[in-house]
Structures are given as structure tokens and as C-alpha cells.
Amino acid sequence: MSAYPWLARHVLAPTLDTLRGTRTMQRMGELEQLQWWPASRIREAQAQRLQRLISRSYECVPFYRRLMDERGIRPGDIRSPDDLACLPALTKNTIRAHLEDLLVRDVPRERLRSGRSGGTTGERLDYYSTREERLTFAHARWLLSLEWSGAQFGETHLSIRQMTAGTSGRETRMLHRASLRLQRLERIDTMRVTEENLPALVSLIQRTKPRSLFAYPSALALIASYARDHDLSCPTVHAVCVGGERLQDRQRAVLQQVFGSEPCIRYGSNELHSVAAQCEAHGGLHIHADDFIIEVVDDDGNLLSPGTRGRLLVTSLHNHGMPFIRYETGDIGALLPGACPCGRGLPLLVPLIGRTAERVYGANGRCADAMDLDIGRALPPGVVNYQLVQETVDRFVLSVVPAAGNEGNSWDPVPGRVADMITSATGSRPRIDLHLVDSIAMNLSGKRLPFISHVYPATSRAERDRR
Ligand SMILES: [Zn+2]
């Protein structure tokens, strides 16, 4: 085994921390210990961090000072995650409307780091965080997730993700490049994962032989499908990590076939970074509970118990520059009751995570979560990708990209099968128009969404406003 990962972890990275005034590796060591604490001790630490966040938000963030004063809430009223429900959810529209008032007053703006999220639904979101949150806390979480997937700091890692806009000085950029190099981390913008670039991307994987890979499932499955269909052999990748989209069964199958390992699912976002990830047991996603509280609520904001699916509200315990308290991410999921067989005390999230925007509506007014429709089962083998678009309450367009040589498959039964699925979910039978296409377009975030809705019944205006 190469000595480089040890050198990178214990000598080079701590030196870089000293040079740039961060404590990523120290924090990584803390997280490695904390993950094995009993759940009760983790909850106590979480409550302490929450009290500090609430107190500081009240003192230094105009939005929260006004909100809590209007509701007669004192910082001491919120002592544990159970008390958070007295505050409303923080929606993306609220952030857009009150961005200035959401910034902490006692840190100069130039010391905060800006970011811009592409937004899965196509709407931009500007946000800020502290340098410490990004370079120490978020990076340490990412490193821990990497360990859970079976790779180590300093082993070659290829990350294919959305490159977000941000501001940083020349010195910061130089240290950032040094950090990437010592981690042997190569980053590719997911917008480069286009059909014409697939040969070059397969060749990059063959050349770099990464120990670990991260990408959106749709992007990585596209690369893997190209390699498989063109008989291009890829090296075994020990840790195949996917996030940002729901992993479909057919994507899991092609990733396993081409890269030789079971994919690890992660959950996070540009504005929150890594929030939860699967460990080597490949069960529920461990929530980074020293950094986040996750609540699950129904459409009316009522808390739901573990095992029941609803909207995810995430509180980030370390971003004191722009607090995300009960942040409505636009995702739907559930907490997983019980403990992981690995023995870690961190709470769990069900791996199946969808989007609130992914709802199928029937002409009768009933709706269903698109994540419950297993469209892949309605398709014959040999499909690279698909996308279902609800154009009206009674008409859908299904675009399918057949794998090379599969264009002549029997596609006739597909519209009927998809219509059956939607009928059983909503009670109303739509028309399905099937199109065989060469590719599915990426959205602003570089994702190829399996489902898009152009239908927003009047009754769901509140839901639309929440995005
Ligand atoms: Zn585990």
C-alpha cells in the first residue's frame, strides 16, 4: 500500500491547515471519534450547538431578531431540536426576499463567502457562509463520507459536480489548488458530461484509475453506459459515490457492472454541502448530526415521526454567517428508525429521497409523488436514459434514449404500461406520447431530471411558493 495517504493525512494536510488558518484535519479527527458516540450523547452535543446558533442568530441576524420578537420567542425557549417547531420553515423564496437581513451583522461581508446554486427547478439561489463552515466543517464532513465509502484522504478521487460561482482572492485560490493537489482530487464540471465528451471522460477514468468517484447518478450512468456499450473496459473503482438525484435501479446496475462496486448514496446541496451519506453497510444515510438537525414535516408543517415521508427541513449548526434554520430544501424523505448495523450512533435518513416539485397530478385533482412511479420497470432493457414530462393533467410526454442497437426494441406496450402506473397512483388515466430521442437535456444544475411537471393546480400555489 502506498505511504502517500498517510503522509497527506498526517503531514501535508495539517501543514496546509496551518498556512490557511483552517482546522479541517483536527475537525476530521473529532468527527471520527464522535461518529461512535451513543445516540444520546450525540443529541446532547447537538442541543448545545443549536442553543449557540439560536442565541447568535437572535443577537446578530436582523431577520431572526425580528421574527422571534414578533412571535414572542426568546433564545432560551429553544433548547433542543424538539423546540425548533416554534420557528417557521425557511423557504428559498424567503431567502431571496430577505437575503441582506439574513446575514450576520458582526462579520464584514468580505469575510463571508458567497455562493450561487443553480437550483434543480431552474431558479437561482444566492447564499453566504463563513470561511470556517466551508473549509473546516464542510470539508471534514466530506472527508468522513469518503472514509465511509471505503476510500482514504490522499487516494485519487475524481469528482464530477456542478461548479458553483464564488468569490475568493488570489492567495485563497492558490491554497485551494494546493489542497486539491495534495488530496489527489480532480474535479470536472458536470456540465461537461455531454454525449460528445463521453469518450474523453471514459478515457480520463481509464488513465487516472480513481480509487473513488463522485457524480450525479444520471451523469455517471451515462458515462458507464457509454463504456459498456462500446466495450471500453474501466478500472474497478472501490468507492462509487452518487448524490444530487435519486439513484434509479437501472443506474445502480450499470454502475455496478462497469465499476465493480455497489454505489454509496450521499445527500447534500451546494448551500449545505454534505449532509448525510451511506456507510459501508449501504443502508440508511448517516446524518452528520454534529453539524445538522433534520426534521420531517407534512404539507401543513406538522412534524412527522421516523419512517413517515415528508418535507425535509435542515438546520445547519455551524453556518453562523447566514443561518439556515429549518431550511426547506425542496426534498422529500424520511428519518429511518433504529440503528445502523455498523454501530455508529449517528441518526439515519431513508436512502430514497425525492423532490417536492416531482408530483404527478391527475385530471381528478389527486396527486402522487413521482418517486413512487417506477417508470424504469415499464421500459424494455437497453435504455440509457428517460424523462417523463407532465404537460397537462391528462397528457405526458415520455422521452427515451435507447442504448446503441436497441432502437428496434418493442416500444409499443410502453405508453400503456406507463399510463397504467399513473392511473393506479392518481386514479385518472392520462395519454402518454412516447418519443425515442438521442439525449436528455441537462438543466441549469447539470442534472437530467427523470420527471418534470408543467402542471401546477391552483390549490398548490402555496407549494409552488415554497420552492
Ligand atoms: Zn452505518
Short mmCIF file of C-alpha atoms and ligand atoms in Angstrom, two decimals:
data_model
loop_
_atom_site.label_atom_id
_atom_site.label_comp_id
_atom_site.label_asym_id
_atom_site.label_seq_id
_atom_site.Cartn_x
_atom_site.Cartn_y
_atom_site.Cartn_z
CA MET A 1 0.00 0.00 0.00
CA SER A 2 1.25 3.49 -0.85
CA ALA A 3 2.57 5.63 2.01
CA TYR A 4 1.23 8.76 0.37
CA PRO A 5 -2.24 8.77 2.03
CA TRP A 6 -0.56 8.64 5.48
CA LEU A 7 1.79 11.47 4.54
CA ALA A 8 -1.07 13.54 3.10
CA ARG A 9 -3.31 13.00 6.12
CA HIS A 10 -0.76 13.43 8.90
CA VAL A 11 1.81 15.85 7.47
CA LEU A 12 0.77 17.71 4.32
CA ALA A 13 -2.87 18.49 5.13
CA PRO A 14 -2.14 19.72 8.69
CA THR A 15 0.59 21.96 7.21
CA LEU A 16 -1.90 23.36 4.72
CA ASP A 17 -4.35 23.95 7.58
CA THR A 18 -1.69 25.98 9.38
CA LEU A 19 -0.90 28.01 6.25
CA ARG A 20 -4.50 28.96 5.57
CA GLY A 21 -5.72 29.18 9.16
CA THR A 22 -8.21 26.32 8.99
CA ARG A 23 -8.55 23.21 11.18
CA THR A 24 -10.02 20.70 8.75
CA MET A 25 -7.90 17.75 9.82
CA GLN A 26 -8.48 18.43 13.52
CA ARG A 27 -12.21 18.53 12.85
CA MET A 28 -11.94 15.32 10.81
CA GLY A 29 -10.35 13.67 13.87
CA GLU A 30 -13.21 14.93 16.06
CA LEU A 31 -15.82 13.55 13.64
CA GLU A 32 -14.06 10.19 13.52
CA GLN A 33 -14.46 9.97 17.30
CA LEU A 34 -17.95 11.44 17.51
CA GLN A 35 -19.47 9.02 14.98
CA TRP A 36 -19.11 6.17 17.50
CA TRP A 37 -20.69 8.05 20.43
CA PRO A 38 -24.03 6.74 21.68
CA ALA A 39 -27.03 8.48 20.10
CA SER A 40 -27.95 10.17 23.41
CA ARG A 41 -24.54 11.84 23.70
CA ILE A 42 -24.70 13.00 20.07
CA ARG A 43 -28.12 14.56 20.77
CA GLU A 44 -26.72 16.42 23.80
CA ALA A 45 -23.90 17.91 21.72
CA GLN A 46 -26.40 18.80 19.00
CA ALA A 47 -28.60 20.65 21.52
CA GLN A 48 -25.63 22.70 22.75
CA ARG A 49 -24.71 23.73 19.21
CA LEU A 50 -28.34 24.61 18.50
CA GLN A 51 -28.54 26.86 21.58
CA ARG A 52 -25.42 28.71 20.44
CA LEU A 53 -26.80 29.10 16.88
CA ILE A 54 -30.18 30.43 18.08
CA SER A 55 -28.61 32.82 20.56
CA ARG A 56 -26.21 34.22 17.98
CA SER A 57 -28.91 34.46 15.31
CA TYR A 58 -31.08 36.47 17.72
CA GLU A 59 -28.21 38.79 18.66
CA CYS A 60 -26.66 39.38 15.24
CA VAL A 61 -29.10 38.48 12.43
CA PRO A 62 -31.85 41.10 11.83
CA PHE A 63 -34.21 38.58 10.18
CA TYR A 64 -34.21 36.29 13.20
CA ARG A 65 -34.28 39.13 15.76
CA ARG A 66 -37.47 40.47 14.10
CA LEU A 67 -39.03 37.03 13.59
CA MET A 68 -38.50 35.95 17.20
CA ASP A 69 -39.61 39.30 18.64
CA GLU A 70 -42.81 39.18 16.56
CA ARG A 71 -43.58 35.72 17.89
CA GLY A 72 -42.54 36.44 21.47
CA ILE A 73 -39.79 33.82 21.36
CA ARG A 74 -36.66 34.25 23.50
CA PRO A 75 -33.42 32.40 22.60
CA GLY A 76 -33.71 30.41 25.85
CA ASP A 77 -37.02 28.96 24.65
CA ILE A 78 -35.20 26.84 22.05
CA ARG A 79 -33.01 24.40 23.95
CA SER A 80 -33.28 21.21 21.90
CA PRO A 81 -34.29 20.11 18.38
CA ASP A 82 -37.81 19.42 19.73
CA ASP A 83 -38.25 23.16 20.41
CA LEU A 84 -37.42 24.23 16.84
CA ALA A 85 -41.02 23.84 15.66
CA CYS A 86 -41.87 27.27 17.14
CA LEU A 87 -39.96 28.81 14.22
CA PRO A 88 -41.33 28.74 10.65
CA ALA A 89 -39.59 26.92 7.81
CA LEU A 90 -37.06 29.00 5.89
CA THR A 91 -38.07 28.77 2.24
CA LYS A 92 -35.99 29.63 -0.82
CA ASN A 93 -38.40 32.47 -1.59
CA THR A 94 -37.87 33.87 1.93
CA ILE A 95 -34.10 33.78 1.37
CA ARG A 96 -34.45 35.61 -1.94
CA ALA A 97 -36.70 38.26 -0.36
CA HIS A 98 -34.61 38.80 2.82
CA LEU A 99 -31.05 37.93 1.83
CA GLU A 100 -29.48 41.07 3.33
CA ASP A 101 -31.31 40.67 6.64
CA LEU A 102 -30.28 37.04 6.88
CA LEU A 103 -26.57 37.92 7.01
CA VAL A 104 -24.83 38.15 10.35
CA ARG A 105 -24.06 41.77 11.28
CA ASP A 106 -20.79 41.38 13.19
CA VAL A 107 -18.79 39.77 10.36
CA PRO A 108 -17.81 42.05 7.43
CA ARG A 109 -19.40 40.99 4.14
CA GLU A 110 -15.99 40.50 2.52
CA ARG A 111 -15.19 37.83 5.09
CA LEU A 112 -18.25 35.82 4.12
CA ARG A 113 -18.08 33.52 1.11
CA SER A 114 -20.81 33.83 -1.47
CA GLY A 115 -22.28 31.02 -3.46
CA ARG A 116 -24.96 30.56 -6.07
CA SER A 117 -26.95 27.42 -6.50
CA GLY A 118 -28.26 26.51 -9.96
CA GLY A 119 -31.46 25.17 -8.47
CA THR A 120 -32.96 21.90 -9.65
CA THR A 121 -36.15 23.70 -10.63
CA GLY A 122 -34.16 26.25 -12.60
CA GLU A 123 -34.26 29.14 -10.11
CA ARG A 124 -31.01 30.60 -8.82
CA LEU A 125 -30.39 30.95 -5.11
CA ASP A 126 -27.67 33.22 -3.70
CA TYR A 127 -26.34 32.37 -0.27
CA TYR A 128 -23.41 33.05 2.05
CA SER A 129 -21.41 31.05 4.53
CA THR A 130 -18.42 31.56 6.76
CA ARG A 131 -15.00 30.50 5.61
CA GLU A 132 -14.84 28.16 8.60
CA GLU A 133 -18.09 26.44 7.60
CA ARG A 134 -16.82 25.74 4.10
CA LEU A 135 -13.15 24.97 4.65
CA THR A 136 -13.24 23.32 8.06
CA PHE A 137 -16.67 21.86 8.82
CA ALA A 138 -17.95 21.02 5.32
CA HIS A 139 -14.62 19.69 4.14
CA ALA A 140 -14.25 17.48 7.22
CA ARG A 141 -17.75 16.07 6.66
CA TRP A 142 -16.84 15.32 3.06
CA LEU A 143 -13.67 13.53 4.15
CA LEU A 144 -15.60 11.44 6.66
CA SER A 145 -18.13 10.47 3.95
CA LEU A 146 -15.20 9.45 1.79
CA GLU A 147 -13.96 7.17 4.57
CA TRP A 148 -17.44 5.65 4.94
CA SER A 149 -17.43 4.76 1.26
CA GLY A 150 -14.11 2.93 1.65
CA ALA A 151 -11.61 5.47 0.31
CA GLN A 152 -8.98 7.47 2.16
CA PHE A 153 -7.76 11.02 2.10
CA GLY A 154 -4.90 11.22 -0.43
CA GLU A 155 -6.15 8.42 -2.68
CA THR A 156 -7.06 9.51 -6.21
CA HIS A 157 -10.56 10.92 -6.32
CA LEU A 158 -12.49 12.13 -9.35
CA SER A 159 -15.37 14.46 -8.59
CA ILE A 160 -17.84 15.36 -11.34
CA ARG A 161 -20.13 18.05 -9.98
CA GLN A 162 -21.65 21.44 -10.51
CA MET A 163 -19.02 24.15 -10.26
CA THR A 164 -20.64 26.98 -8.32
CA ALA A 165 -19.72 30.63 -8.65
CA GLY A 166 -17.94 32.13 -5.66
CA THR A 167 -15.58 34.92 -4.78
CA SER A 168 -12.08 34.39 -3.46
CA GLY A 169 -8.72 36.13 -3.61
CA ARG A 170 -5.57 35.03 -5.41
CA GLU A 171 -3.93 33.59 -2.29
CA THR A 172 -7.08 31.63 -1.43
CA ARG A 173 -7.21 30.21 -4.95
CA MET A 174 -3.55 29.13 -4.75
CA LEU A 175 -4.09 27.37 -1.42
CA HIS A 176 -7.24 25.78 -2.82
CA ARG A 177 -5.29 24.40 -5.77
CA ALA A 178 -2.63 23.11 -3.37
CA SER A 179 -5.39 21.42 -1.34
CA LEU A 180 -6.80 19.68 -4.45
CA ARG A 181 -3.37 18.52 -5.47
CA LEU A 182 -2.36 17.06 -2.12
CA GLN A 183 -5.69 15.26 -1.89
CA ARG A 184 -5.18 13.91 -5.44
CA LEU A 185 -8.60 15.30 -6.14
CA GLU A 186 -9.55 16.01 -9.73
CA ARG A 187 -12.72 17.99 -10.36
CA ILE A 188 -14.76 18.07 -13.55
CA ASP A 189 -17.73 20.35 -14.15
CA THR A 190 -20.79 18.17 -14.61
CA MET A 191 -21.85 20.47 -17.48
CA ARG A 192 -19.04 18.78 -19.44
CA VAL A 193 -20.82 15.43 -19.26
CA THR A 194 -22.29 15.68 -22.75
CA GLU A 195 -22.64 12.96 -25.38
CA GLU A 196 -19.67 14.27 -27.41
CA ASN A 197 -17.40 14.30 -24.33
CA LEU A 198 -18.15 10.72 -23.25
CA PRO A 199 -15.11 9.12 -25.00
CA ALA A 200 -12.79 11.65 -23.29
CA LEU A 201 -14.43 11.11 -19.87
CA VAL A 202 -14.10 7.31 -20.13
CA SER A 203 -10.50 7.80 -21.15
CA LEU A 204 -9.91 10.07 -18.13
CA ILE A 205 -11.22 7.35 -15.79
CA GLN A 206 -9.07 4.73 -17.53
CA ARG A 207 -6.00 6.96 -17.21
CA THR A 208 -6.43 8.22 -13.64
CA LYS A 209 -7.76 4.93 -12.17
CA PRO A 210 -9.53 6.74 -9.32
CA ARG A 211 -9.98 4.97 -6.01
CA SER A 212 -13.21 6.93 -5.61
CA LEU A 213 -15.64 8.73 -7.90
CA PHE A 214 -18.44 11.18 -7.18
CA ALA A 215 -21.12 12.35 -9.64
CA TYR A 216 -24.85 12.74 -10.16
CA PRO A 217 -26.23 9.26 -10.90
CA SER A 218 -27.54 10.35 -14.32
CA ALA A 219 -24.13 11.73 -15.35
CA LEU A 220 -22.16 8.74 -14.11
CA ALA A 221 -24.63 6.24 -15.56
CA LEU A 222 -24.30 7.99 -18.92
CA ILE A 223 -20.51 7.61 -18.81
CA ALA A 224 -20.78 3.99 -17.63
CA SER A 225 -23.37 3.14 -20.31
CA TYR A 226 -21.08 4.54 -22.99
CA ALA A 227 -18.16 2.44 -21.72
CA ARG A 228 -20.32 -0.69 -21.59
CA ASP A 229 -21.92 -0.19 -25.00
CA HIS A 230 -18.54 0.46 -26.67
CA ASP A 231 -16.68 -2.36 -24.90
CA LEU A 232 -14.32 0.08 -23.18
CA SER A 233 -13.03 -1.54 -20.03
CA CYS A 234 -12.92 0.70 -16.94
CA PRO A 235 -10.80 0.08 -13.84
CA THR A 236 -12.54 -1.13 -10.68
CA VAL A 237 -13.48 1.92 -8.64
CA HIS A 238 -13.58 0.99 -4.97
CA ALA A 239 -15.89 3.82 -3.88
CA VAL A 240 -18.56 4.94 -6.35
CA CYS A 241 -20.47 7.78 -4.68
CA VAL A 242 -23.59 9.38 -6.08
CA GLY A 243 -25.81 12.23 -4.92
CA GLY A 244 -27.92 15.17 -6.06
CA GLU A 245 -30.51 12.92 -7.68
CA ARG A 246 -32.38 9.75 -6.77
CA LEU A 247 -30.39 6.65 -7.83
CA GLN A 248 -32.54 4.52 -10.13
CA ASP A 249 -32.25 0.73 -10.24
CA ARG A 250 -31.04 0.68 -13.87
CA GLN A 251 -28.37 3.28 -12.99
CA ARG A 252 -27.24 1.22 -10.00
CA ALA A 253 -26.98 -1.86 -12.24
CA VAL A 254 -24.79 -0.21 -14.90
CA LEU A 255 -22.53 1.42 -12.29
CA GLN A 256 -22.00 -1.94 -10.58
CA GLN A 257 -21.37 -3.67 -13.89
CA VAL A 258 -18.83 -1.11 -15.17
CA PHE A 259 -17.04 -0.02 -11.97
CA GLY A 260 -17.38 -3.26 -10.00
CA SER A 261 -18.74 -1.89 -6.72
CA GLU A 262 -22.02 -1.05 -5.01
CA PRO A 263 -22.70 2.73 -5.22
CA CYS A 264 -22.79 4.76 -1.99
CA ILE A 265 -25.60 7.33 -1.81
CA ARG A 266 -24.98 10.82 -0.41
CA TYR A 267 -27.33 13.66 0.40
CA GLY A 268 -26.39 17.34 0.35
CA SER A 269 -26.64 20.53 -1.66
CA ASN A 270 -24.49 23.41 -2.82
CA GLU A 271 -25.62 25.62 0.03
CA LEU A 272 -25.34 22.98 2.78
CA HIS A 273 -22.59 20.74 1.34
CA SER A 274 -22.52 17.12 2.67
CA VAL A 275 -25.48 16.50 4.96
CA ALA A 276 -25.74 12.69 5.11
CA ALA A 277 -24.11 9.68 3.48
CA GLN A 278 -24.21 5.91 3.41
CA CYS A 279 -21.56 3.94 5.24
CA GLU A 280 -20.10 0.60 4.18
CA ALA A 281 -23.36 -1.12 5.29
CA HIS A 282 -25.17 0.60 2.34
CA GLY A 283 -28.31 1.07 4.49
CA GLY A 284 -29.71 4.36 5.76
CA LEU A 285 -27.72 7.57 5.23
CA HIS A 286 -25.90 8.68 8.40
CA ILE A 287 -26.79 12.30 9.15
CA HIS A 288 -23.79 14.46 10.11
CA ALA A 289 -25.64 15.22 13.35
CA ASP A 290 -22.94 17.36 14.92
CA ASP A 291 -23.47 19.79 12.04
CA PHE A 292 -27.16 19.37 11.15
CA ILE A 293 -30.62 18.74 12.54
CA ILE A 294 -33.10 17.24 10.08
CA GLU A 295 -36.83 17.45 10.70
CA VAL A 296 -39.53 15.88 8.53
CA VAL A 297 -42.87 17.70 8.22
CA ASP A 298 -46.10 17.27 6.27
CA ASP A 299 -47.54 19.83 3.82
CA ASP A 300 -49.05 21.76 6.76
CA GLY A 301 -45.76 21.88 8.66
CA ASN A 302 -46.64 19.23 11.28
CA LEU A 303 -43.71 17.12 12.49
CA LEU A 304 -43.73 13.53 11.26
CA SER A 305 -42.32 10.57 13.13
CA PRO A 306 -39.40 8.47 11.83
CA GLY A 307 -40.44 6.21 8.98
CA THR A 308 -43.05 8.65 7.64
CA ARG A 309 -42.17 10.52 4.47
CA GLY A 310 -42.48 14.30 4.25
CA ARG A 311 -40.64 17.55 3.51
CA LEU A 312 -37.09 17.80 4.83
CA LEU A 313 -36.21 20.84 6.98
CA VAL A 314 -32.49 21.17 7.64
CA THR A 315 -30.86 23.31 10.32
CA SER A 316 -27.16 23.93 9.77
CA LEU A 317 -25.49 24.23 13.17
CA HIS A 318 -22.20 25.82 12.07
CA ASN A 319 -23.03 28.39 9.41
CA HIS A 320 -23.14 31.43 11.67
CA GLY A 321 -22.65 33.77 8.68
CA MET A 322 -26.09 33.17 7.22
CA PRO A 323 -28.12 30.85 9.44
CA PHE A 324 -30.11 28.12 7.73
CA ILE A 325 -32.67 27.32 10.43
CA ARG A 326 -35.41 24.86 9.39
CA TYR A 327 -34.33 25.37 5.77
CA GLU A 328 -36.81 23.81 3.36
CA THR A 329 -34.53 22.15 0.84
CA GLY A 330 -37.30 21.13 -1.56
CA ASP A 331 -36.56 17.46 -0.88
CA ILE A 332 -38.86 14.78 0.45
CA GLY A 333 -37.67 11.86 2.53
CA ALA A 334 -37.96 10.20 5.92
CA LEU A 335 -35.89 9.58 9.01
CA LEU A 336 -35.08 5.90 9.42
CA PRO A 337 -35.94 4.44 12.82
CA GLY A 338 -33.41 2.17 14.53
CA ALA A 339 -29.65 1.90 14.32
CA CYS A 340 -27.24 1.01 11.53
CA PRO A 341 -25.53 -2.41 11.83
CA CYS A 342 -22.15 -0.60 11.58
CA GLY A 343 -22.59 0.61 15.19
CA ARG A 344 -22.28 4.35 14.52
CA GLY A 345 -24.57 6.43 16.72
CA LEU A 346 -25.43 8.98 14.06
CA PRO A 347 -29.15 9.13 13.14
CA LEU A 348 -30.30 7.80 9.78
CA LEU A 349 -32.15 9.07 6.73
CA VAL A 350 -34.00 6.74 4.35
CA PRO A 351 -31.93 6.49 1.12
CA LEU A 352 -34.92 7.17 -1.11
CA ILE A 353 -35.02 10.97 -1.37
CA GLY A 354 -37.19 12.79 -3.91
CA ARG A 355 -38.16 16.35 -4.75
CA THR A 356 -41.30 18.16 -3.68
CA ALA A 357 -41.52 19.53 -7.23
CA GLU A 358 -41.78 15.97 -8.56
CA ARG A 359 -45.51 15.45 -8.21
CA VAL A 360 -47.82 13.82 -10.71
CA TYR A 361 -51.33 15.30 -10.91
CA GLY A 362 -54.44 13.56 -12.14
CA ALA A 363 -57.32 15.22 -14.00
CA ASN A 364 -59.40 14.39 -10.89
CA GLY A 365 -57.19 16.64 -8.72
CA ARG A 366 -55.41 13.78 -6.93
CA CYS A 367 -51.62 13.77 -6.88
CA ALA A 368 -48.81 11.33 -6.15
CA ASP A 369 -45.04 11.56 -5.64
CA ALA A 370 -43.26 10.84 -8.92
CA MET A 371 -40.57 8.95 -6.95
CA ASP A 372 -43.18 6.22 -6.37
CA LEU A 373 -43.62 5.64 -10.10
CA ASP A 374 -41.07 3.10 -11.21
CA ILE A 375 -41.03 4.13 -14.87
CA GLY A 376 -37.88 2.07 -15.45
CA ARG A 377 -39.99 -1.09 -15.00
CA ALA A 378 -42.25 -0.06 -17.88
CA LEU A 379 -39.29 0.12 -20.26
CA PRO A 380 -37.59 -2.74 -22.12
CA PRO A 381 -33.91 -3.46 -21.40
CA GLY A 382 -31.34 -1.38 -23.26
CA VAL A 383 -32.34 2.11 -22.14
CA VAL A 384 -29.66 4.73 -21.43
CA ASN A 385 -31.96 7.39 -20.01
CA TYR A 386 -35.54 8.62 -19.94
CA GLN A 387 -37.55 11.64 -18.91
CA LEU A 388 -41.27 11.89 -18.21
CA VAL A 389 -42.79 15.37 -18.62
CA GLN A 390 -46.31 16.13 -17.45
CA GLU A 391 -47.56 18.70 -19.97
CA THR A 392 -51.19 18.88 -18.77
CA VAL A 393 -53.29 17.00 -16.23
CA ASP A 394 -54.14 14.39 -18.87
CA ARG A 395 -51.08 14.32 -21.13
CA PHE A 396 -47.48 13.21 -20.54
CA VAL A 397 -44.51 13.05 -22.90
CA LEU A 398 -42.06 10.21 -22.27
CA SER A 399 -38.65 10.69 -23.94
CA VAL A 400 -36.43 7.62 -24.02
CA VAL A 401 -32.78 7.30 -25.07
CA PRO A 402 -32.28 3.70 -26.29
CA ALA A 403 -28.81 2.17 -25.98
CA ALA A 404 -26.99 1.64 -29.29
CA GLY A 405 -28.58 -1.29 -31.15
CA ASN A 406 -31.80 -1.22 -29.09
CA GLU A 407 -33.75 1.27 -31.19
CA GLY A 408 -35.70 -1.58 -32.76
CA ASN A 409 -36.97 -2.93 -29.41
CA SER A 410 -40.68 -3.33 -28.97
CA TRP A 411 -41.74 0.07 -27.66
CA ASP A 412 -45.48 -0.27 -28.43
CA PRO A 413 -46.53 -1.53 -24.95
CA VAL A 414 -44.60 1.22 -23.11
CA PRO A 415 -47.21 4.05 -23.21
CA GLY A 416 -49.91 1.67 -21.94
CA ARG A 417 -47.70 0.44 -19.07
CA VAL A 418 -46.82 3.99 -18.00
CA ALA A 419 -50.47 5.05 -18.23
CA ASP A 420 -51.37 2.06 -16.01
CA MET A 421 -48.81 3.18 -13.38
CA ILE A 422 -50.10 6.75 -13.33
CA THR A 423 -53.71 5.57 -13.24
CA SER A 424 -53.08 3.41 -10.23
CA ALA A 425 -51.28 6.32 -8.47
CA THR A 426 -53.78 9.09 -9.23
CA GLY A 427 -56.98 7.30 -10.22
CA SER A 428 -57.10 9.09 -13.54
CA ARG A 429 -55.82 7.78 -16.90
CA PRO A 430 -53.64 10.12 -18.96
CA ARG A 431 -52.39 9.95 -22.56
CA ILE A 432 -48.69 9.10 -22.94
CA ASP A 433 -46.77 10.25 -26.02
CA LEU A 434 -43.54 8.27 -26.45
CA HIS A 435 -40.52 9.73 -28.26
CA LEU A 436 -37.22 7.96 -28.88
CA VAL A 437 -34.51 10.63 -28.64
CA ASP A 438 -30.70 10.87 -28.78
CA SER A 439 -30.24 12.62 -25.43
CA ILE A 440 -31.99 14.18 -22.44
CA ALA A 441 -31.14 17.84 -21.90
CA MET A 442 -29.40 18.94 -18.70
CA ASN A 443 -30.98 21.61 -16.53
CA LEU A 444 -29.07 24.58 -15.02
CA SER A 445 -27.58 22.32 -12.34
CA GLY A 446 -26.33 19.79 -14.87
CA LYS A 447 -28.98 17.24 -13.88
CA ARG A 448 -31.04 15.15 -16.25
CA LEU A 449 -34.28 15.01 -14.34
CA PRO A 450 -36.37 11.81 -14.71
CA PHE A 451 -39.55 13.80 -14.15
CA ILE A 452 -40.64 17.37 -14.89
CA SER A 453 -44.08 18.83 -14.25
CA HIS A 454 -45.60 21.77 -16.08
CA VAL A 455 -48.81 21.35 -14.10
CA TYR A 456 -49.50 23.43 -11.02
CA PRO A 457 -53.12 23.20 -9.94
CA ALA A 458 -54.48 26.38 -8.29
CA THR A 459 -54.64 24.52 -5.00
CA SER A 460 -50.88 24.05 -4.97
CA ARG A 461 -49.96 27.74 -5.17
CA ALA A 462 -48.60 27.61 -1.61
CA GLU A 463 -46.49 24.64 -2.59
CA ARG A 464 -45.12 26.48 -5.64
CA ASP A 465 -44.26 29.48 -3.44
CA ARG A 466 -42.26 27.23 -1.18
CA ARG A 467 -39.73 26.38 -3.88
ZN ZN B 1 -23.66 2.68 9.22
#
